[in-house]
Amino acid sequence: MVGRGVWKGYAWAAAVAAACTVAGLGMRPRFDLVNVAMVYMLGVVVVALRHDRGAAIVTAMLCVAAFDYLFVPPRGTFTVDDVQYLLTFAIMVVVALVISRLVEGARRQARVQAELAIEAETERIRSALLASISHDLRTPLAVVVGASSSLAEAGERLGPDERRALARSVYEQSRDVAERVAKILQMTRLEAGGLKVDRDWSAPSDIVNAALARLRERMASHRLIVDVPDDLPLIRVDAALIEQALGNLLENAAKHTPAGTVVMLKVHRQGGELQFSVEDYGGGLAPTEVEQVFEKFYRAKAEGGAGGVGLGLAICRAIVGLHGGRAWAERLSGGATAFRFVLPVDESPRMPDEAPAAPDG
């Protein structure tokens, strides 16, 4: 790859020198040689700005040779009668060197700044991840340890209801921890490009039903309203991933709104797109949080003390992005918030024609 870039620079050097020569030959009948020299100087500057030092020096040497041979008396030779042209040649080479040095310095500084920015972002994500893990995993793990130790040390002295409650607590908190770790791992795979998208034609109603079935227990304490028309077109997606993206929106609503809150799940077509929307009426987001809520490790203030590593909505946006869609949040009237994503609607596959009937006899 590096060798290809070097040869590309040399090719540009030859092309620019040739172009300057053509321009100079056209100018020769009506312009002084100093103007022709400026054309060659411009060519040297252009190559020096776009390519490395070697290409700039080659351009300067080619331009000097062409200018000397074709324009400087006596023409057709590399002999120079007027010493002032030697100074012109030297200036072309010096300009190539100076500009190349400045450009290389600017490129080096840009690379350093980019590396520093990447390091800063990596450190920010690492710090946010560690803070999130230490804050959000500490409580469920403490519950698991306490409940399991009670079962281990005094289980035979506890009543059936108490043992059942402790076992249920261990199960729920362990599931919560497993889900948070799974989200962290999936976000890592999404960012690394290691997640394979297996597209197939799916009905939006099937995706919605799968998400609702998986989250039936989580959504039991909320007033869920579902609006999914029967005439929606098929979409060519990875149904499992889109079901997870929709499920993350529903989990977000269930986790961060009080019990009894109305949650509306709607799917409808908008032109060439299909929009999935989860609207909750649990207090809404601040105006500054609408643009940030889908960022990694961000948890809105409206979420209160709810747990989570702040990756559910970020994973939703990443999955939707893999399908050529987009995800966002909106503030609605009455203190409601809508979390939406859209997916492109491709032309649905045609059903095969029925086979012709076999002839009688």
JSON list of N, CA, C and O in Angstrom, two decimals, residues 154-205:
[
{"chain": "A", "resi": 154, "resn": "ALA", "atom": "N", "xyz": [-29.12, -20.96, 56.40]},
{"chain": "A", "resi": 154, "resn": "ALA", "atom": "CA", "xyz": [-30.33, -21.13, 57.23]},
{"chain": "A", "resi": 154, "resn": "ALA", "atom": "C", "xyz": [-31.52, -21.59, 56.40]},
{"chain": "A", "resi": 154, "resn": "ALA", "atom": "O", "xyz": [-32.67, -21.36, 56.79]},
{"chain": "A", "resi": 155, "resn": "GLY", "atom": "N", "xyz": [-31.25, -22.21, 55.26]},
{"chain": "A", "resi": 155, "resn": "GLY", "atom": "CA", "xyz": [-32.34, -22.59, 54.39]},
{"chain": "A", "resi": 155, "resn": "GLY", "atom": "C", "xyz": [-33.33, -23.55, 55.03]},
{"chain": "A", "resi": 155, "resn": "GLY", "atom": "O", "xyz": [-34.55, -23.44, 54.83]},
{"chain": "A", "resi": 156, "resn": "GLU", "atom": "N", "xyz": [-32.83, -24.50, 55.86]},
{"chain": "A", "resi": 156, "resn": "GLU", "atom": "CA", "xyz": [-33.73, -25.49, 56.46]},
{"chain": "A", "resi": 156, "resn": "GLU", "atom": "C", "xyz": [-34.63, -24.87, 57.53]},
{"chain": "A", "resi": 156, "resn": "GLU", "atom": "O", "xyz": [-35.65, -25.44, 57.91]},
{"chain": "A", "resi": 157, "resn": "ARG", "atom": "N", "xyz": [-34.24, -23.72, 58.09]},
{"chain": "A", "resi": 157, "resn": "ARG", "atom": "CA", "xyz": [-35.04, -23.07, 59.12]},
{"chain": "A", "resi": 157, "resn": "ARG", "atom": "C", "xyz": [-36.03, -22.06, 58.55]},
{"chain": "A", "resi": 157, "resn": "ARG", "atom": "O", "xyz": [-36.83, -21.49, 59.28]},
{"chain": "A", "resi": 158, "resn": "LEU", "atom": "N", "xyz": [-35.94, -21.82, 57.26]},
{"chain": "A", "resi": 158, "resn": "LEU", "atom": "CA", "xyz": [-36.84, -20.85, 56.63]},
{"chain": "A", "resi": 158, "resn": "LEU", "atom": "C", "xyz": [-38.08, -21.55, 56.11]},
{"chain": "A", "resi": 158, "resn": "LEU", "atom": "O", "xyz": [-38.05, -22.73, 55.74]},
{"chain": "A", "resi": 159, "resn": "GLY", "atom": "N", "xyz": [-39.16, -20.79, 56.05]},
{"chain": "A", "resi": 159, "resn": "GLY", "atom": "CA", "xyz": [-40.39, -21.32, 55.52]},
{"chain": "A", "resi": 159, "resn": "GLY", "atom": "C", "xyz": [-40.34, -21.39, 53.99]},
{"chain": "A", "resi": 159, "resn": "GLY", "atom": "O", "xyz": [-39.48, -20.76, 53.35]},
{"chain": "A", "resi": 160, "resn": "PRO", "atom": "N", "xyz": [-41.27, -22.15, 53.39]},
{"chain": "A", "resi": 160, "resn": "PRO", "atom": "CA", "xyz": [-41.28, -22.28, 51.92]},
{"chain": "A", "resi": 160, "resn": "PRO", "atom": "C", "xyz": [-41.38, -20.93, 51.21]},
{"chain": "A", "resi": 160, "resn": "PRO", "atom": "O", "xyz": [-40.72, -20.71, 50.20]},
{"chain": "A", "resi": 161, "resn": "ASP", "atom": "N", "xyz": [-42.21, -20.04, 51.72]},
{"chain": "A", "resi": 161, "resn": "ASP", "atom": "CA", "xyz": [-42.38, -18.74, 51.07]},
{"chain": "A", "resi": 161, "resn": "ASP", "atom": "C", "xyz": [-41.09, -17.91, 51.13]},
{"chain": "A", "resi": 161, "resn": "ASP", "atom": "O", "xyz": [-40.72, -17.24, 50.16]},
{"chain": "A", "resi": 162, "resn": "GLU", "atom": "N", "xyz": [-40.39, -17.97, 52.27]},
{"chain": "A", "resi": 162, "resn": "GLU", "atom": "CA", "xyz": [-39.15, -17.22, 52.41]},
{"chain": "A", "resi": 162, "resn": "GLU", "atom": "C", "xyz": [-38.08, -17.78, 51.47]},
{"chain": "A", "resi": 162, "resn": "GLU", "atom": "O", "xyz": [-37.33, -17.03, 50.83]},
{"chain": "A", "resi": 163, "resn": "ARG", "atom": "N", "xyz": [-37.98, -19.12, 51.41]},
{"chain": "A", "resi": 163, "resn": "ARG", "atom": "CA", "xyz": [-36.99, -19.73, 50.52]},
{"chain": "A", "resi": 163, "resn": "ARG", "atom": "C", "xyz": [-37.31, -19.39, 49.06]},
{"chain": "A", "resi": 163, "resn": "ARG", "atom": "O", "xyz": [-36.41, -19.10, 48.27]},
{"chain": "A", "resi": 164, "resn": "ARG", "atom": "N", "xyz": [-38.60, -19.42, 48.75]},
{"chain": "A", "resi": 164, "resn": "ARG", "atom": "CA", "xyz": [-39.00, -19.10, 47.38]},
{"chain": "A", "resi": 164, "resn": "ARG", "atom": "C", "xyz": [-38.66, -17.64, 47.04]},
{"chain": "A", "resi": 164, "resn": "ARG", "atom": "O", "xyz": [-38.18, -17.34, 45.96]},
{"chain": "A", "resi": 165, "resn": "ALA", "atom": "N", "xyz": [-38.90, -16.76, 47.99]},
{"chain": "A", "resi": 165, "resn": "ALA", "atom": "CA", "xyz": [-38.60, -15.34, 47.76]},
{"chain": "A", "resi": 165, "resn": "ALA", "atom": "C", "xyz": [-37.11, -15.11, 47.58]},
{"chain": "A", "resi": 165, "resn": "ALA", "atom": "O", "xyz": [-36.67, -14.34, 46.71]},
{"chain": "A", "resi": 166, "resn": "LEU", "atom": "N", "xyz": [-36.29, -15.77, 48.40]},
{"chain": "A", "resi": 166, "resn": "LEU", "atom": "CA", "xyz": [-34.85, -15.61, 48.27]},
{"chain": "A", "resi": 166, "resn": "LEU", "atom": "C", "xyz": [-34.35, -16.19, 46.95]},
{"chain": "A", "resi": 166, "resn": "LEU", "atom": "O", "xyz": [-33.50, -15.60, 46.28]},
{"chain": "A", "resi": 167, "resn": "ALA", "atom": "N", "xyz": [-34.87, -17.37, 46.59]},
{"chain": "A", "resi": 167, "resn": "ALA", "atom": "CA", "xyz": [-34.46, -17.97, 45.31]},
{"chain": "A", "resi": 167, "resn": "ALA", "atom": "C", "xyz": [-34.88, -17.09, 44.14]},
{"chain": "A", "resi": 167, "resn": "ALA", "atom": "O", "xyz": [-34.13, -16.93, 43.17]},
{"chain": "A", "resi": 168, "resn": "ARG", "atom": "N", "xyz": [-36.08, -16.53, 44.25]},
{"chain": "A", "resi": 168, "resn": "ARG", "atom": "CA", "xyz": [-36.55, -15.63, 43.19]},
{"chain": "A", "resi": 168, "resn": "ARG", "atom": "C", "xyz": [-35.66, -14.41, 43.09]},
{"chain": "A", "resi": 168, "resn": "ARG", "atom": "O", "xyz": [-35.33, -13.93, 41.99]},
{"chain": "A", "resi": 169, "resn": "SER", "atom": "N", "xyz": [-35.24, -13.88, 44.22]},
{"chain": "A", "resi": 169, "resn": "SER", "atom": "CA", "xyz": [-34.36, -12.72, 44.22]},
{"chain": "A", "resi": 169, "resn": "SER", "atom": "C", "xyz": [-33.01, -13.04, 43.58]},
{"chain": "A", "resi": 169, "resn": "SER", "atom": "O", "xyz": [-32.48, -12.26, 42.79]},
{"chain": "A", "resi": 170, "resn": "VAL", "atom": "N", "xyz": [-32.46, -14.23, 43.90]},
{"chain": "A", "resi": 170, "resn": "VAL", "atom": "CA", "xyz": [-31.19, -14.64, 43.28]},
{"chain": "A", "resi": 170, "resn": "VAL", "atom": "C", "xyz": [-31.35, -14.75, 41.78]},
{"chain": "A", "resi": 170, "resn": "VAL", "atom": "O", "xyz": [-30.50, -14.29, 41.00]},
{"chain": "A", "resi": 171, "resn": "TYR", "atom": "N", "xyz": [-32.46, -15.36, 41.35]},
{"chain": "A", "resi": 171, "resn": "TYR", "atom": "CA", "xyz": [-32.69, -15.53, 39.90]},
{"chain": "A", "resi": 171, "resn": "TYR", "atom": "C", "xyz": [-32.81, -14.19, 39.20]},
{"chain": "A", "resi": 171, "resn": "TYR", "atom": "O", "xyz": [-32.15, -13.96, 38.16]},
{"chain": "A", "resi": 172, "resn": "GLU", "atom": "N", "xyz": [-33.63, -13.29, 39.73]},
{"chain": "A", "resi": 172, "resn": "GLU", "atom": "CA", "xyz": [-33.86, -12.00, 39.06]},
{"chain": "A", "resi": 172, "resn": "GLU", "atom": "C", "xyz": [-32.59, -11.17, 39.00]},
{"chain": "A", "resi": 172, "resn": "GLU", "atom": "O", "xyz": [-32.27, -10.56, 37.96]},
{"chain": "A", "resi": 173, "resn": "GLN", "atom": "N", "xyz": [-31.85, -11.11, 40.11]},
{"chain": "A", "resi": 173, "resn": "GLN", "atom": "CA", "xyz": [-30.64, -10.30, 40.11]},
{"chain": "A", "resi": 173, "resn": "GLN", "atom": "C", "xyz": [-29.56, -10.91, 39.24]},
{"chain": "A", "resi": 173, "resn": "GLN", "atom": "O", "xyz": [-28.81, -10.19, 38.56]},
{"chain": "A", "resi": 174, "resn": "SER", "atom": "N", "xyz": [-29.45, -12.24, 39.21]},
{"chain": "A", "resi": 174, "resn": "SER", "atom": "CA", "xyz": [-28.46, -12.90, 38.35]},
{"chain": "A", "resi": 174, "resn": "SER", "atom": "C", "xyz": [-28.80, -12.66, 36.88]},
{"chain": "A", "resi": 174, "resn": "SER", "atom": "O", "xyz": [-27.91, -12.41, 36.06]},
{"chain": "A", "resi": 175, "resn": "ARG", "atom": "N", "xyz": [-30.08, -12.76, 36.54]},
{"chain": "A", "resi": 175, "resn": "ARG", "atom": "CA", "xyz": [-30.51, -12.49, 35.17]},
{"chain": "A", "resi": 175, "resn": "ARG", "atom": "C", "xyz": [-30.18, -11.04, 34.78]},
{"chain": "A", "resi": 175, "resn": "ARG", "atom": "O", "xyz": [-29.73, -10.77, 33.67]},
{"chain": "A", "resi": 176, "resn": "ASP", "atom": "N", "xyz": [-30.39, -10.12, 35.72]},
{"chain": "A", "resi": 176, "resn": "ASP", "atom": "CA", "xyz": [-30.11, -8.71, 35.45]},
{"chain": "A", "resi": 176, "resn": "ASP", "atom": "C", "xyz": [-28.63, -8.51, 35.17]},
{"chain": "A", "resi": 176, "resn": "ASP", "atom": "O", "xyz": [-28.24, -7.81, 34.22]},
{"chain": "A", "resi": 177, "resn": "VAL", "atom": "N", "xyz": [-27.77, -9.12, 35.99]},
{"chain": "A", "resi": 177, "resn": "VAL", "atom": "CA", "xyz": [-26.33, -8.99, 35.78]},
{"chain": "A", "resi": 177, "resn": "VAL", "atom": "C", "xyz": [-25.93, -9.60, 34.44]},
{"chain": "A", "resi": 177, "resn": "VAL", "atom": "O", "xyz": [-25.14, -9.02, 33.68]},
{"chain": "A", "resi": 178, "resn": "ALA", "atom": "N", "xyz": [-26.47, -10.79, 34.12]},
{"chain": "A", "resi": 178, "resn": "ALA", "atom": "CA", "xyz": [-26.14, -11.46, 32.85]},
{"chain": "A", "resi": 178, "resn": "ALA", "atom": "C", "xyz": [-26.55, -10.60, 31.66]},
{"chain": "A", "resi": 178, "resn": "ALA", "atom": "O", "xyz": [-25.81, -10.49, 30.67]},
{"chain": "A", "resi": 179, "resn": "GLU", "atom": "N", "xyz": [-27.71, -9.95, 31.74]},
{"chain": "A", "resi": 179, "resn": "GLU", "atom": "CA", "xyz": [-28.17, -9.11, 30.64]},
{"chain": "A", "resi": 179, "resn": "GLU", "atom": "C", "xyz": [-27.27, -7.90, 30.47]},
{"chain": "A", "resi": 179, "resn": "GLU", "atom": "O", "xyz": [-26.97, -7.49, 29.34]},
{"chain": "A", "resi": 180, "resn": "ARG", "atom": "N", "xyz": [-26.83, -7.32, 31.55]},
{"chain": "A", "resi": 180, "resn": "ARG", "atom": "CA", "xyz": [-25.95, -6.14, 31.44]},
{"chain": "A", "resi": 180, "resn": "ARG", "atom": "C", "xyz": [-24.60, -6.51, 30.84]},
{"chain": "A", "resi": 180, "resn": "ARG", "atom": "O", "xyz": [-24.07, -5.80, 29.99]},
{"chain": "A", "resi": 181, "resn": "VAL", "atom": "N", "xyz": [-24.05, -7.63, 31.28]},
{"chain": "A", "resi": 181, "resn": "VAL", "atom": "CA", "xyz": [-22.78, -8.08, 30.70]},
{"chain": "A", "resi": 181, "resn": "VAL", "atom": "C", "xyz": [-22.96, -8.41, 29.23]},
{"chain": "A", "resi": 181, "resn": "VAL", "atom": "O", "xyz": [-22.10, -8.10, 28.39]},
{"chain": "A", "resi": 182, "resn": "ALA", "atom": "N", "xyz": [-24.08, -9.05, 28.88]},
{"chain": "A", "resi": 182, "resn": "ALA", "atom": "CA", "xyz": [-24.34, -9.39, 27.48]},
{"chain": "A", "resi": 182, "resn": "ALA", "atom": "C", "xyz": [-24.43, -8.13, 26.62]},
{"chain": "A", "resi": 182, "resn": "ALA", "atom": "O", "xyz": [-23.95, -8.11, 25.48]},
{"chain": "A", "resi": 183, "resn": "LYS", "atom": "N", "xyz": [-25.01, -7.07, 27.14]},
{"chain": "A", "resi": 183, "resn": "LYS", "atom": "CA", "xyz": [-25.11, -5.82, 26.39]},
{"chain": "A", "resi": 183, "resn": "LYS", "atom": "C", "xyz": [-23.73, -5.21, 26.15]},
{"chain": "A", "resi": 183, "resn": "LYS", "atom": "O", "xyz": [-23.44, -4.69, 25.08]},
{"chain": "A", "resi": 184, "resn": "ILE", "atom": "N", "xyz": [-22.88, -5.28, 27.16]},
{"chain": "A", "resi": 184, "resn": "ILE", "atom": "CA", "xyz": [-21.52, -4.76, 27.00]},
{"chain": "A", "resi": 184, "resn": "ILE", "atom": "C", "xyz": [-20.78, -5.54, 25.91]},
{"chain": "A", "resi": 184, "resn": "ILE", "atom": "O", "xyz": [-20.13, -4.97, 25.03]},
{"chain": "A", "resi": 185, "resn": "LEU", "atom": "N", "xyz": [-20.90, -6.87, 25.94]},
{"chain": "A", "resi": 185, "resn": "LEU", "atom": "CA", "xyz": [-20.23, -7.69, 24.93]},
{"chain": "A", "resi": 185, "resn": "LEU", "atom": "C", "xyz": [-20.80, -7.44, 23.55]},
{"chain": "A", "resi": 185, "resn": "LEU", "atom": "O", "xyz": [-20.06, -7.38, 22.56]},
{"chain": "A", "resi": 186, "resn": "GLN", "atom": "N", "xyz": [-22.12, -7.28, 23.44]},
{"chain": "A", "resi": 186, "resn": "GLN", "atom": "CA", "xyz": [-22.72, -7.06, 22.13]},
{"chain": "A", "resi": 186, "resn": "GLN", "atom": "C", "xyz": [-22.32, -5.70, 21.57]},
{"chain": "A", "resi": 186, "resn": "GLN", "atom": "O", "xyz": [-22.07, -5.56, 20.37]},
{"chain": "A", "resi": 187, "resn": "MET", "atom": "N", "xyz": [-22.25, -4.68, 22.44]},
{"chain": "A", "resi": 187, "resn": "MET", "atom": "CA", "xyz": [-21.82, -3.37, 21.96]},
{"chain": "A", "resi": 187, "resn": "MET", "atom": "C", "xyz": [-20.40, -3.44, 21.44]},
{"chain": "A", "resi": 187, "resn": "MET", "atom": "O", "xyz": [-20.05, -2.81, 20.43]},
{"chain": "A", "resi": 188, "resn": "THR", "atom": "N", "xyz": [-19.56, -4.23, 22.11]},
{"chain": "A", "resi": 188, "resn": "THR", "atom": "CA", "xyz": [-18.18, -4.40, 21.64]},
{"chain": "A", "resi": 188, "resn": "THR", "atom": "C", "xyz": [-18.16, -5.06, 20.27]},
{"chain": "A", "resi": 188, "resn": "THR", "atom": "O", "xyz": [-17.42, -4.65, 19.37]},
{"chain": "A", "resi": 189, "resn": "ARG", "atom": "N", "xyz": [-19.00, -6.08, 20.07]},
{"chain": "A", "resi": 189, "resn": "ARG", "atom": "CA", "xyz": [-19.05, -6.75, 18.76]},
{"chain": "A", "resi": 189, "resn": "ARG", "atom": "C", "xyz": [-19.59, -5.82, 17.68]},
{"chain": "A", "resi": 189, "resn": "ARG", "atom": "O", "xyz": [-19.10, -5.82, 16.55]},
{"chain": "A", "resi": 190, "resn": "LEU", "atom": "N", "xyz": [-20.58, -5.02, 18.01]},
{"chain": "A", "resi": 190, "resn": "LEU", "atom": "CA", "xyz": [-21.14, -4.08, 17.04]},
{"chain": "A", "resi": 190, "resn": "LEU", "atom": "C", "xyz": [-20.09, -3.07, 16.59]},
{"chain": "A", "resi": 190, "resn": "LEU", "atom": "O", "xyz": [-19.96, -2.76, 15.41]},
{"chain": "A", "resi": 191, "resn": "GLU", "atom": "N", "xyz": [-19.34, -2.53, 17.54]},
{"chain": "A", "resi": 191, "resn": "GLU", "atom": "CA", "xyz": [-18.33, -1.53, 17.19]},
{"chain": "A", "resi": 191, "resn": "GLU", "atom": "C", "xyz": [-17.17, -2.15, 16.43]},
{"chain": "A", "resi": 191, "resn": "GLU", "atom": "O", "xyz": [-16.53, -1.48, 15.63]},
{"chain": "A", "resi": 192, "resn": "ALA", "atom": "N", "xyz": [-16.88, -3.42, 16.70]},
{"chain": "A", "resi": 192, "resn": "ALA", "atom": "CA", "xyz": [-15.77, -4.08, 16.01]},
{"chain": "A", "resi": 192, "resn": "ALA", "atom": "C", "xyz": [-16.19, -4.66, 14.66]},
{"chain": "A", "resi": 192, "resn": "ALA", "atom": "O", "xyz": [-15.36, -5.20, 13.93]},
{"chain": "A", "resi": 193, "resn": "GLY", "atom": "N", "xyz": [-17.47, -4.55, 14.31]},
{"chain": "A", "resi": 193, "resn": "GLY", "atom": "CA", "xyz": [-17.96, -5.09, 13.05]},
{"chain": "A", "resi": 193, "resn": "GLY", "atom": "C", "xyz": [-18.03, -6.60, 13.03]},
{"chain": "A", "resi": 193, "resn": "GLY", "atom": "O", "xyz": [-18.00, -7.21, 11.96]},
{"chain": "A", "resi": 194, "resn": "GLY", "atom": "N", "xyz": [-18.12, -7.23, 14.22]},
{"chain": "A", "resi": 194, "resn": "GLY", "atom": "CA", "xyz": [-18.12, -8.69, 14.28]},
{"chain": "A", "resi": 194, "resn": "GLY", "atom": "C", "xyz": [-19.50, -9.31, 14.33]},
{"chain": "A", "resi": 194, "resn": "GLY", "atom": "O", "xyz": [-19.62, -10.51, 14.52]},
{"chain": "A", "resi": 195, "resn": "LEU", "atom": "N", "xyz": [-20.55, -8.49, 14.17]},
{"chain": "A", "resi": 195, "resn": "LEU", "atom": "CA", "xyz": [-21.90, -9.02, 14.22]},
{"chain": "A", "resi": 195, "resn": "LEU", "atom": "C", "xyz": [-22.42, -9.24, 12.81]},
{"chain": "A", "resi": 195, "resn": "LEU", "atom": "O", "xyz": [-22.47, -8.32, 12.00]},
{"chain": "A", "resi": 196, "resn": "LYS", "atom": "N", "xyz": [-22.81, -10.47, 12.51]},
{"chain": "A", "resi": 196, "resn": "LYS", "atom": "CA", "xyz": [-23.30, -10.81, 11.18]},
{"chain": "A", "resi": 196, "resn": "LYS", "atom": "C", "xyz": [-24.79, -10.55, 11.09]},
{"chain": "A", "resi": 196, "resn": "LYS", "atom": "O", "xyz": [-25.55, -10.92, 11.97]},
{"chain": "A", "resi": 197, "resn": "VAL", "atom": "N", "xyz": [-25.21, -9.88, 10.03]},
{"chain": "A", "resi": 197, "resn": "VAL", "atom": "CA", "xyz": [-26.62, -9.59, 9.79]},
{"chain": "A", "resi": 197, "resn": "VAL", "atom": "C", "xyz": [-27.16, -10.60, 8.79]},
{"chain": "A", "resi": 197, "resn": "VAL", "atom": "O", "xyz": [-26.74, -10.63, 7.63]},
{"chain": "A", "resi": 198, "resn": "ASP", "atom": "N", "xyz": [-28.08, -11.44, 9.25]},
{"chain": "A", "resi": 198, "resn": "ASP", "atom": "CA", "xyz": [-28.67, -12.49, 8.41]},
{"chain": "A", "resi": 198, "resn": "ASP", "atom": "C", "xyz": [-30.07, -12.02, 8.00]},
{"chain": "A", "resi": 198, "resn": "ASP", "atom": "O", "xyz": [-31.06, -12.23, 8.70]},
{"chain": "A", "resi": 199, "resn": "ARG", "atom": "N", "xyz": [-30.16, -11.39, 6.84]},
{"chain": "A", "resi": 199, "resn": "ARG", "atom": "CA", "xyz": [-31.42, -10.79, 6.39]},
{"chain": "A", "resi": 199, "resn": "ARG", "atom": "C", "xyz": [-32.35, -11.82, 5.76]},
{"chain": "A", "resi": 199, "resn": "ARG", "atom": "O", "xyz": [-31.91, -12.72, 5.05]},
{"chain": "A", "resi": 200, "resn": "ASP", "atom": "N", "xyz": [-33.63, -11.62, 6.01]},
{"chain": "A", "resi": 200, "resn": "ASP", "atom": "CA", "xyz": [-34.66, -12.41, 5.37]},
{"chain": "A", "resi": 200, "resn": "ASP", "atom": "C", "xyz": [-35.97, -11.62, 5.45]},
{"chain": "A", "resi": 200, "resn": "ASP", "atom": "O", "xyz": [-36.08, -10.67, 6.22]},
{"chain": "A", "resi": 201, "resn": "TRP", "atom": "N", "xyz": [-36.94, -12.02, 4.66]},
{"chain": "A", "resi": 201, "resn": "TRP", "atom": "CA", "xyz": [-38.22, -11.32, 4.67]},
{"chain": "A", "resi": 201, "resn": "TRP", "atom": "C", "xyz": [-38.99, -11.68, 5.93]},
{"chain": "A", "resi": 201, "resn": "TRP", "atom": "O", "xyz": [-39.14, -12.86, 6.25]},
{"chain": "A", "resi": 202, "resn": "SER", "atom": "N", "xyz": [-39.47, -10.65, 6.64]},
{"chain": "A", "resi": 202, "resn": "SER", "atom": "CA", "xyz": [-40.18, -10.86, 7.89]},
{"chain": "A", "resi": 202, "resn": "SER", "atom": "C", "xyz": [-41.39, -9.93, 7.96]},
{"chain": "A", "resi": 202, "resn": "SER", "atom": "O", "xyz": [-41.36, -8.82, 7.41]},
{"chain": "A", "resi": 203, "resn": "ALA", "atom": "N", "xyz": [-42.40, -10.38, 8.66]},
{"chain": "A", "resi": 203, "resn": "ALA", "atom": "CA", "xyz": [-43.59, -9.55, 8.88]},
{"chain": "A", "resi": 203, "resn": "ALA", "atom": "C", "xyz": [-43.38, -8.71, 10.14]},
{"chain": "A", "resi": 203, "resn": "ALA", "atom": "O", "xyz": [-42.94, -9.25, 11.18]},
{"chain": "A", "resi": 204, "resn": "PRO", "atom": "N", "xyz": [-43.64, -7.42, 10.09]},
{"chain": "A", "resi": 204, "resn": "PRO", "atom": "CA", "xyz": [-43.48, -6.58, 11.29]},
{"chain": "A", "resi": 204, "resn": "PRO", "atom": "C", "xyz": [-44.27, -7.10, 12.48]},
{"chain": "A", "resi": 204, "resn": "PRO", "atom": "O", "xyz": [-43.80, -7.01, 13.62]},
{"chain": "A", "resi": 205, "resn": "SER", "atom": "N", "xyz": [-45.47, -7.65, 12.23]},
{"chain": "A", "resi": 205, "resn": "SER", "atom": "CA", "xyz": [-46.28, -8.17, 13.34]},
{"chain": "A", "resi": 205, "resn": "SER", "atom": "C", "xyz": [-45.58, -9.33, 14.05]},
{"chain": "A", "resi": 205, "resn": "SER", "atom": "O", "xyz": [-45.68, -9.47, 15.28]}
]
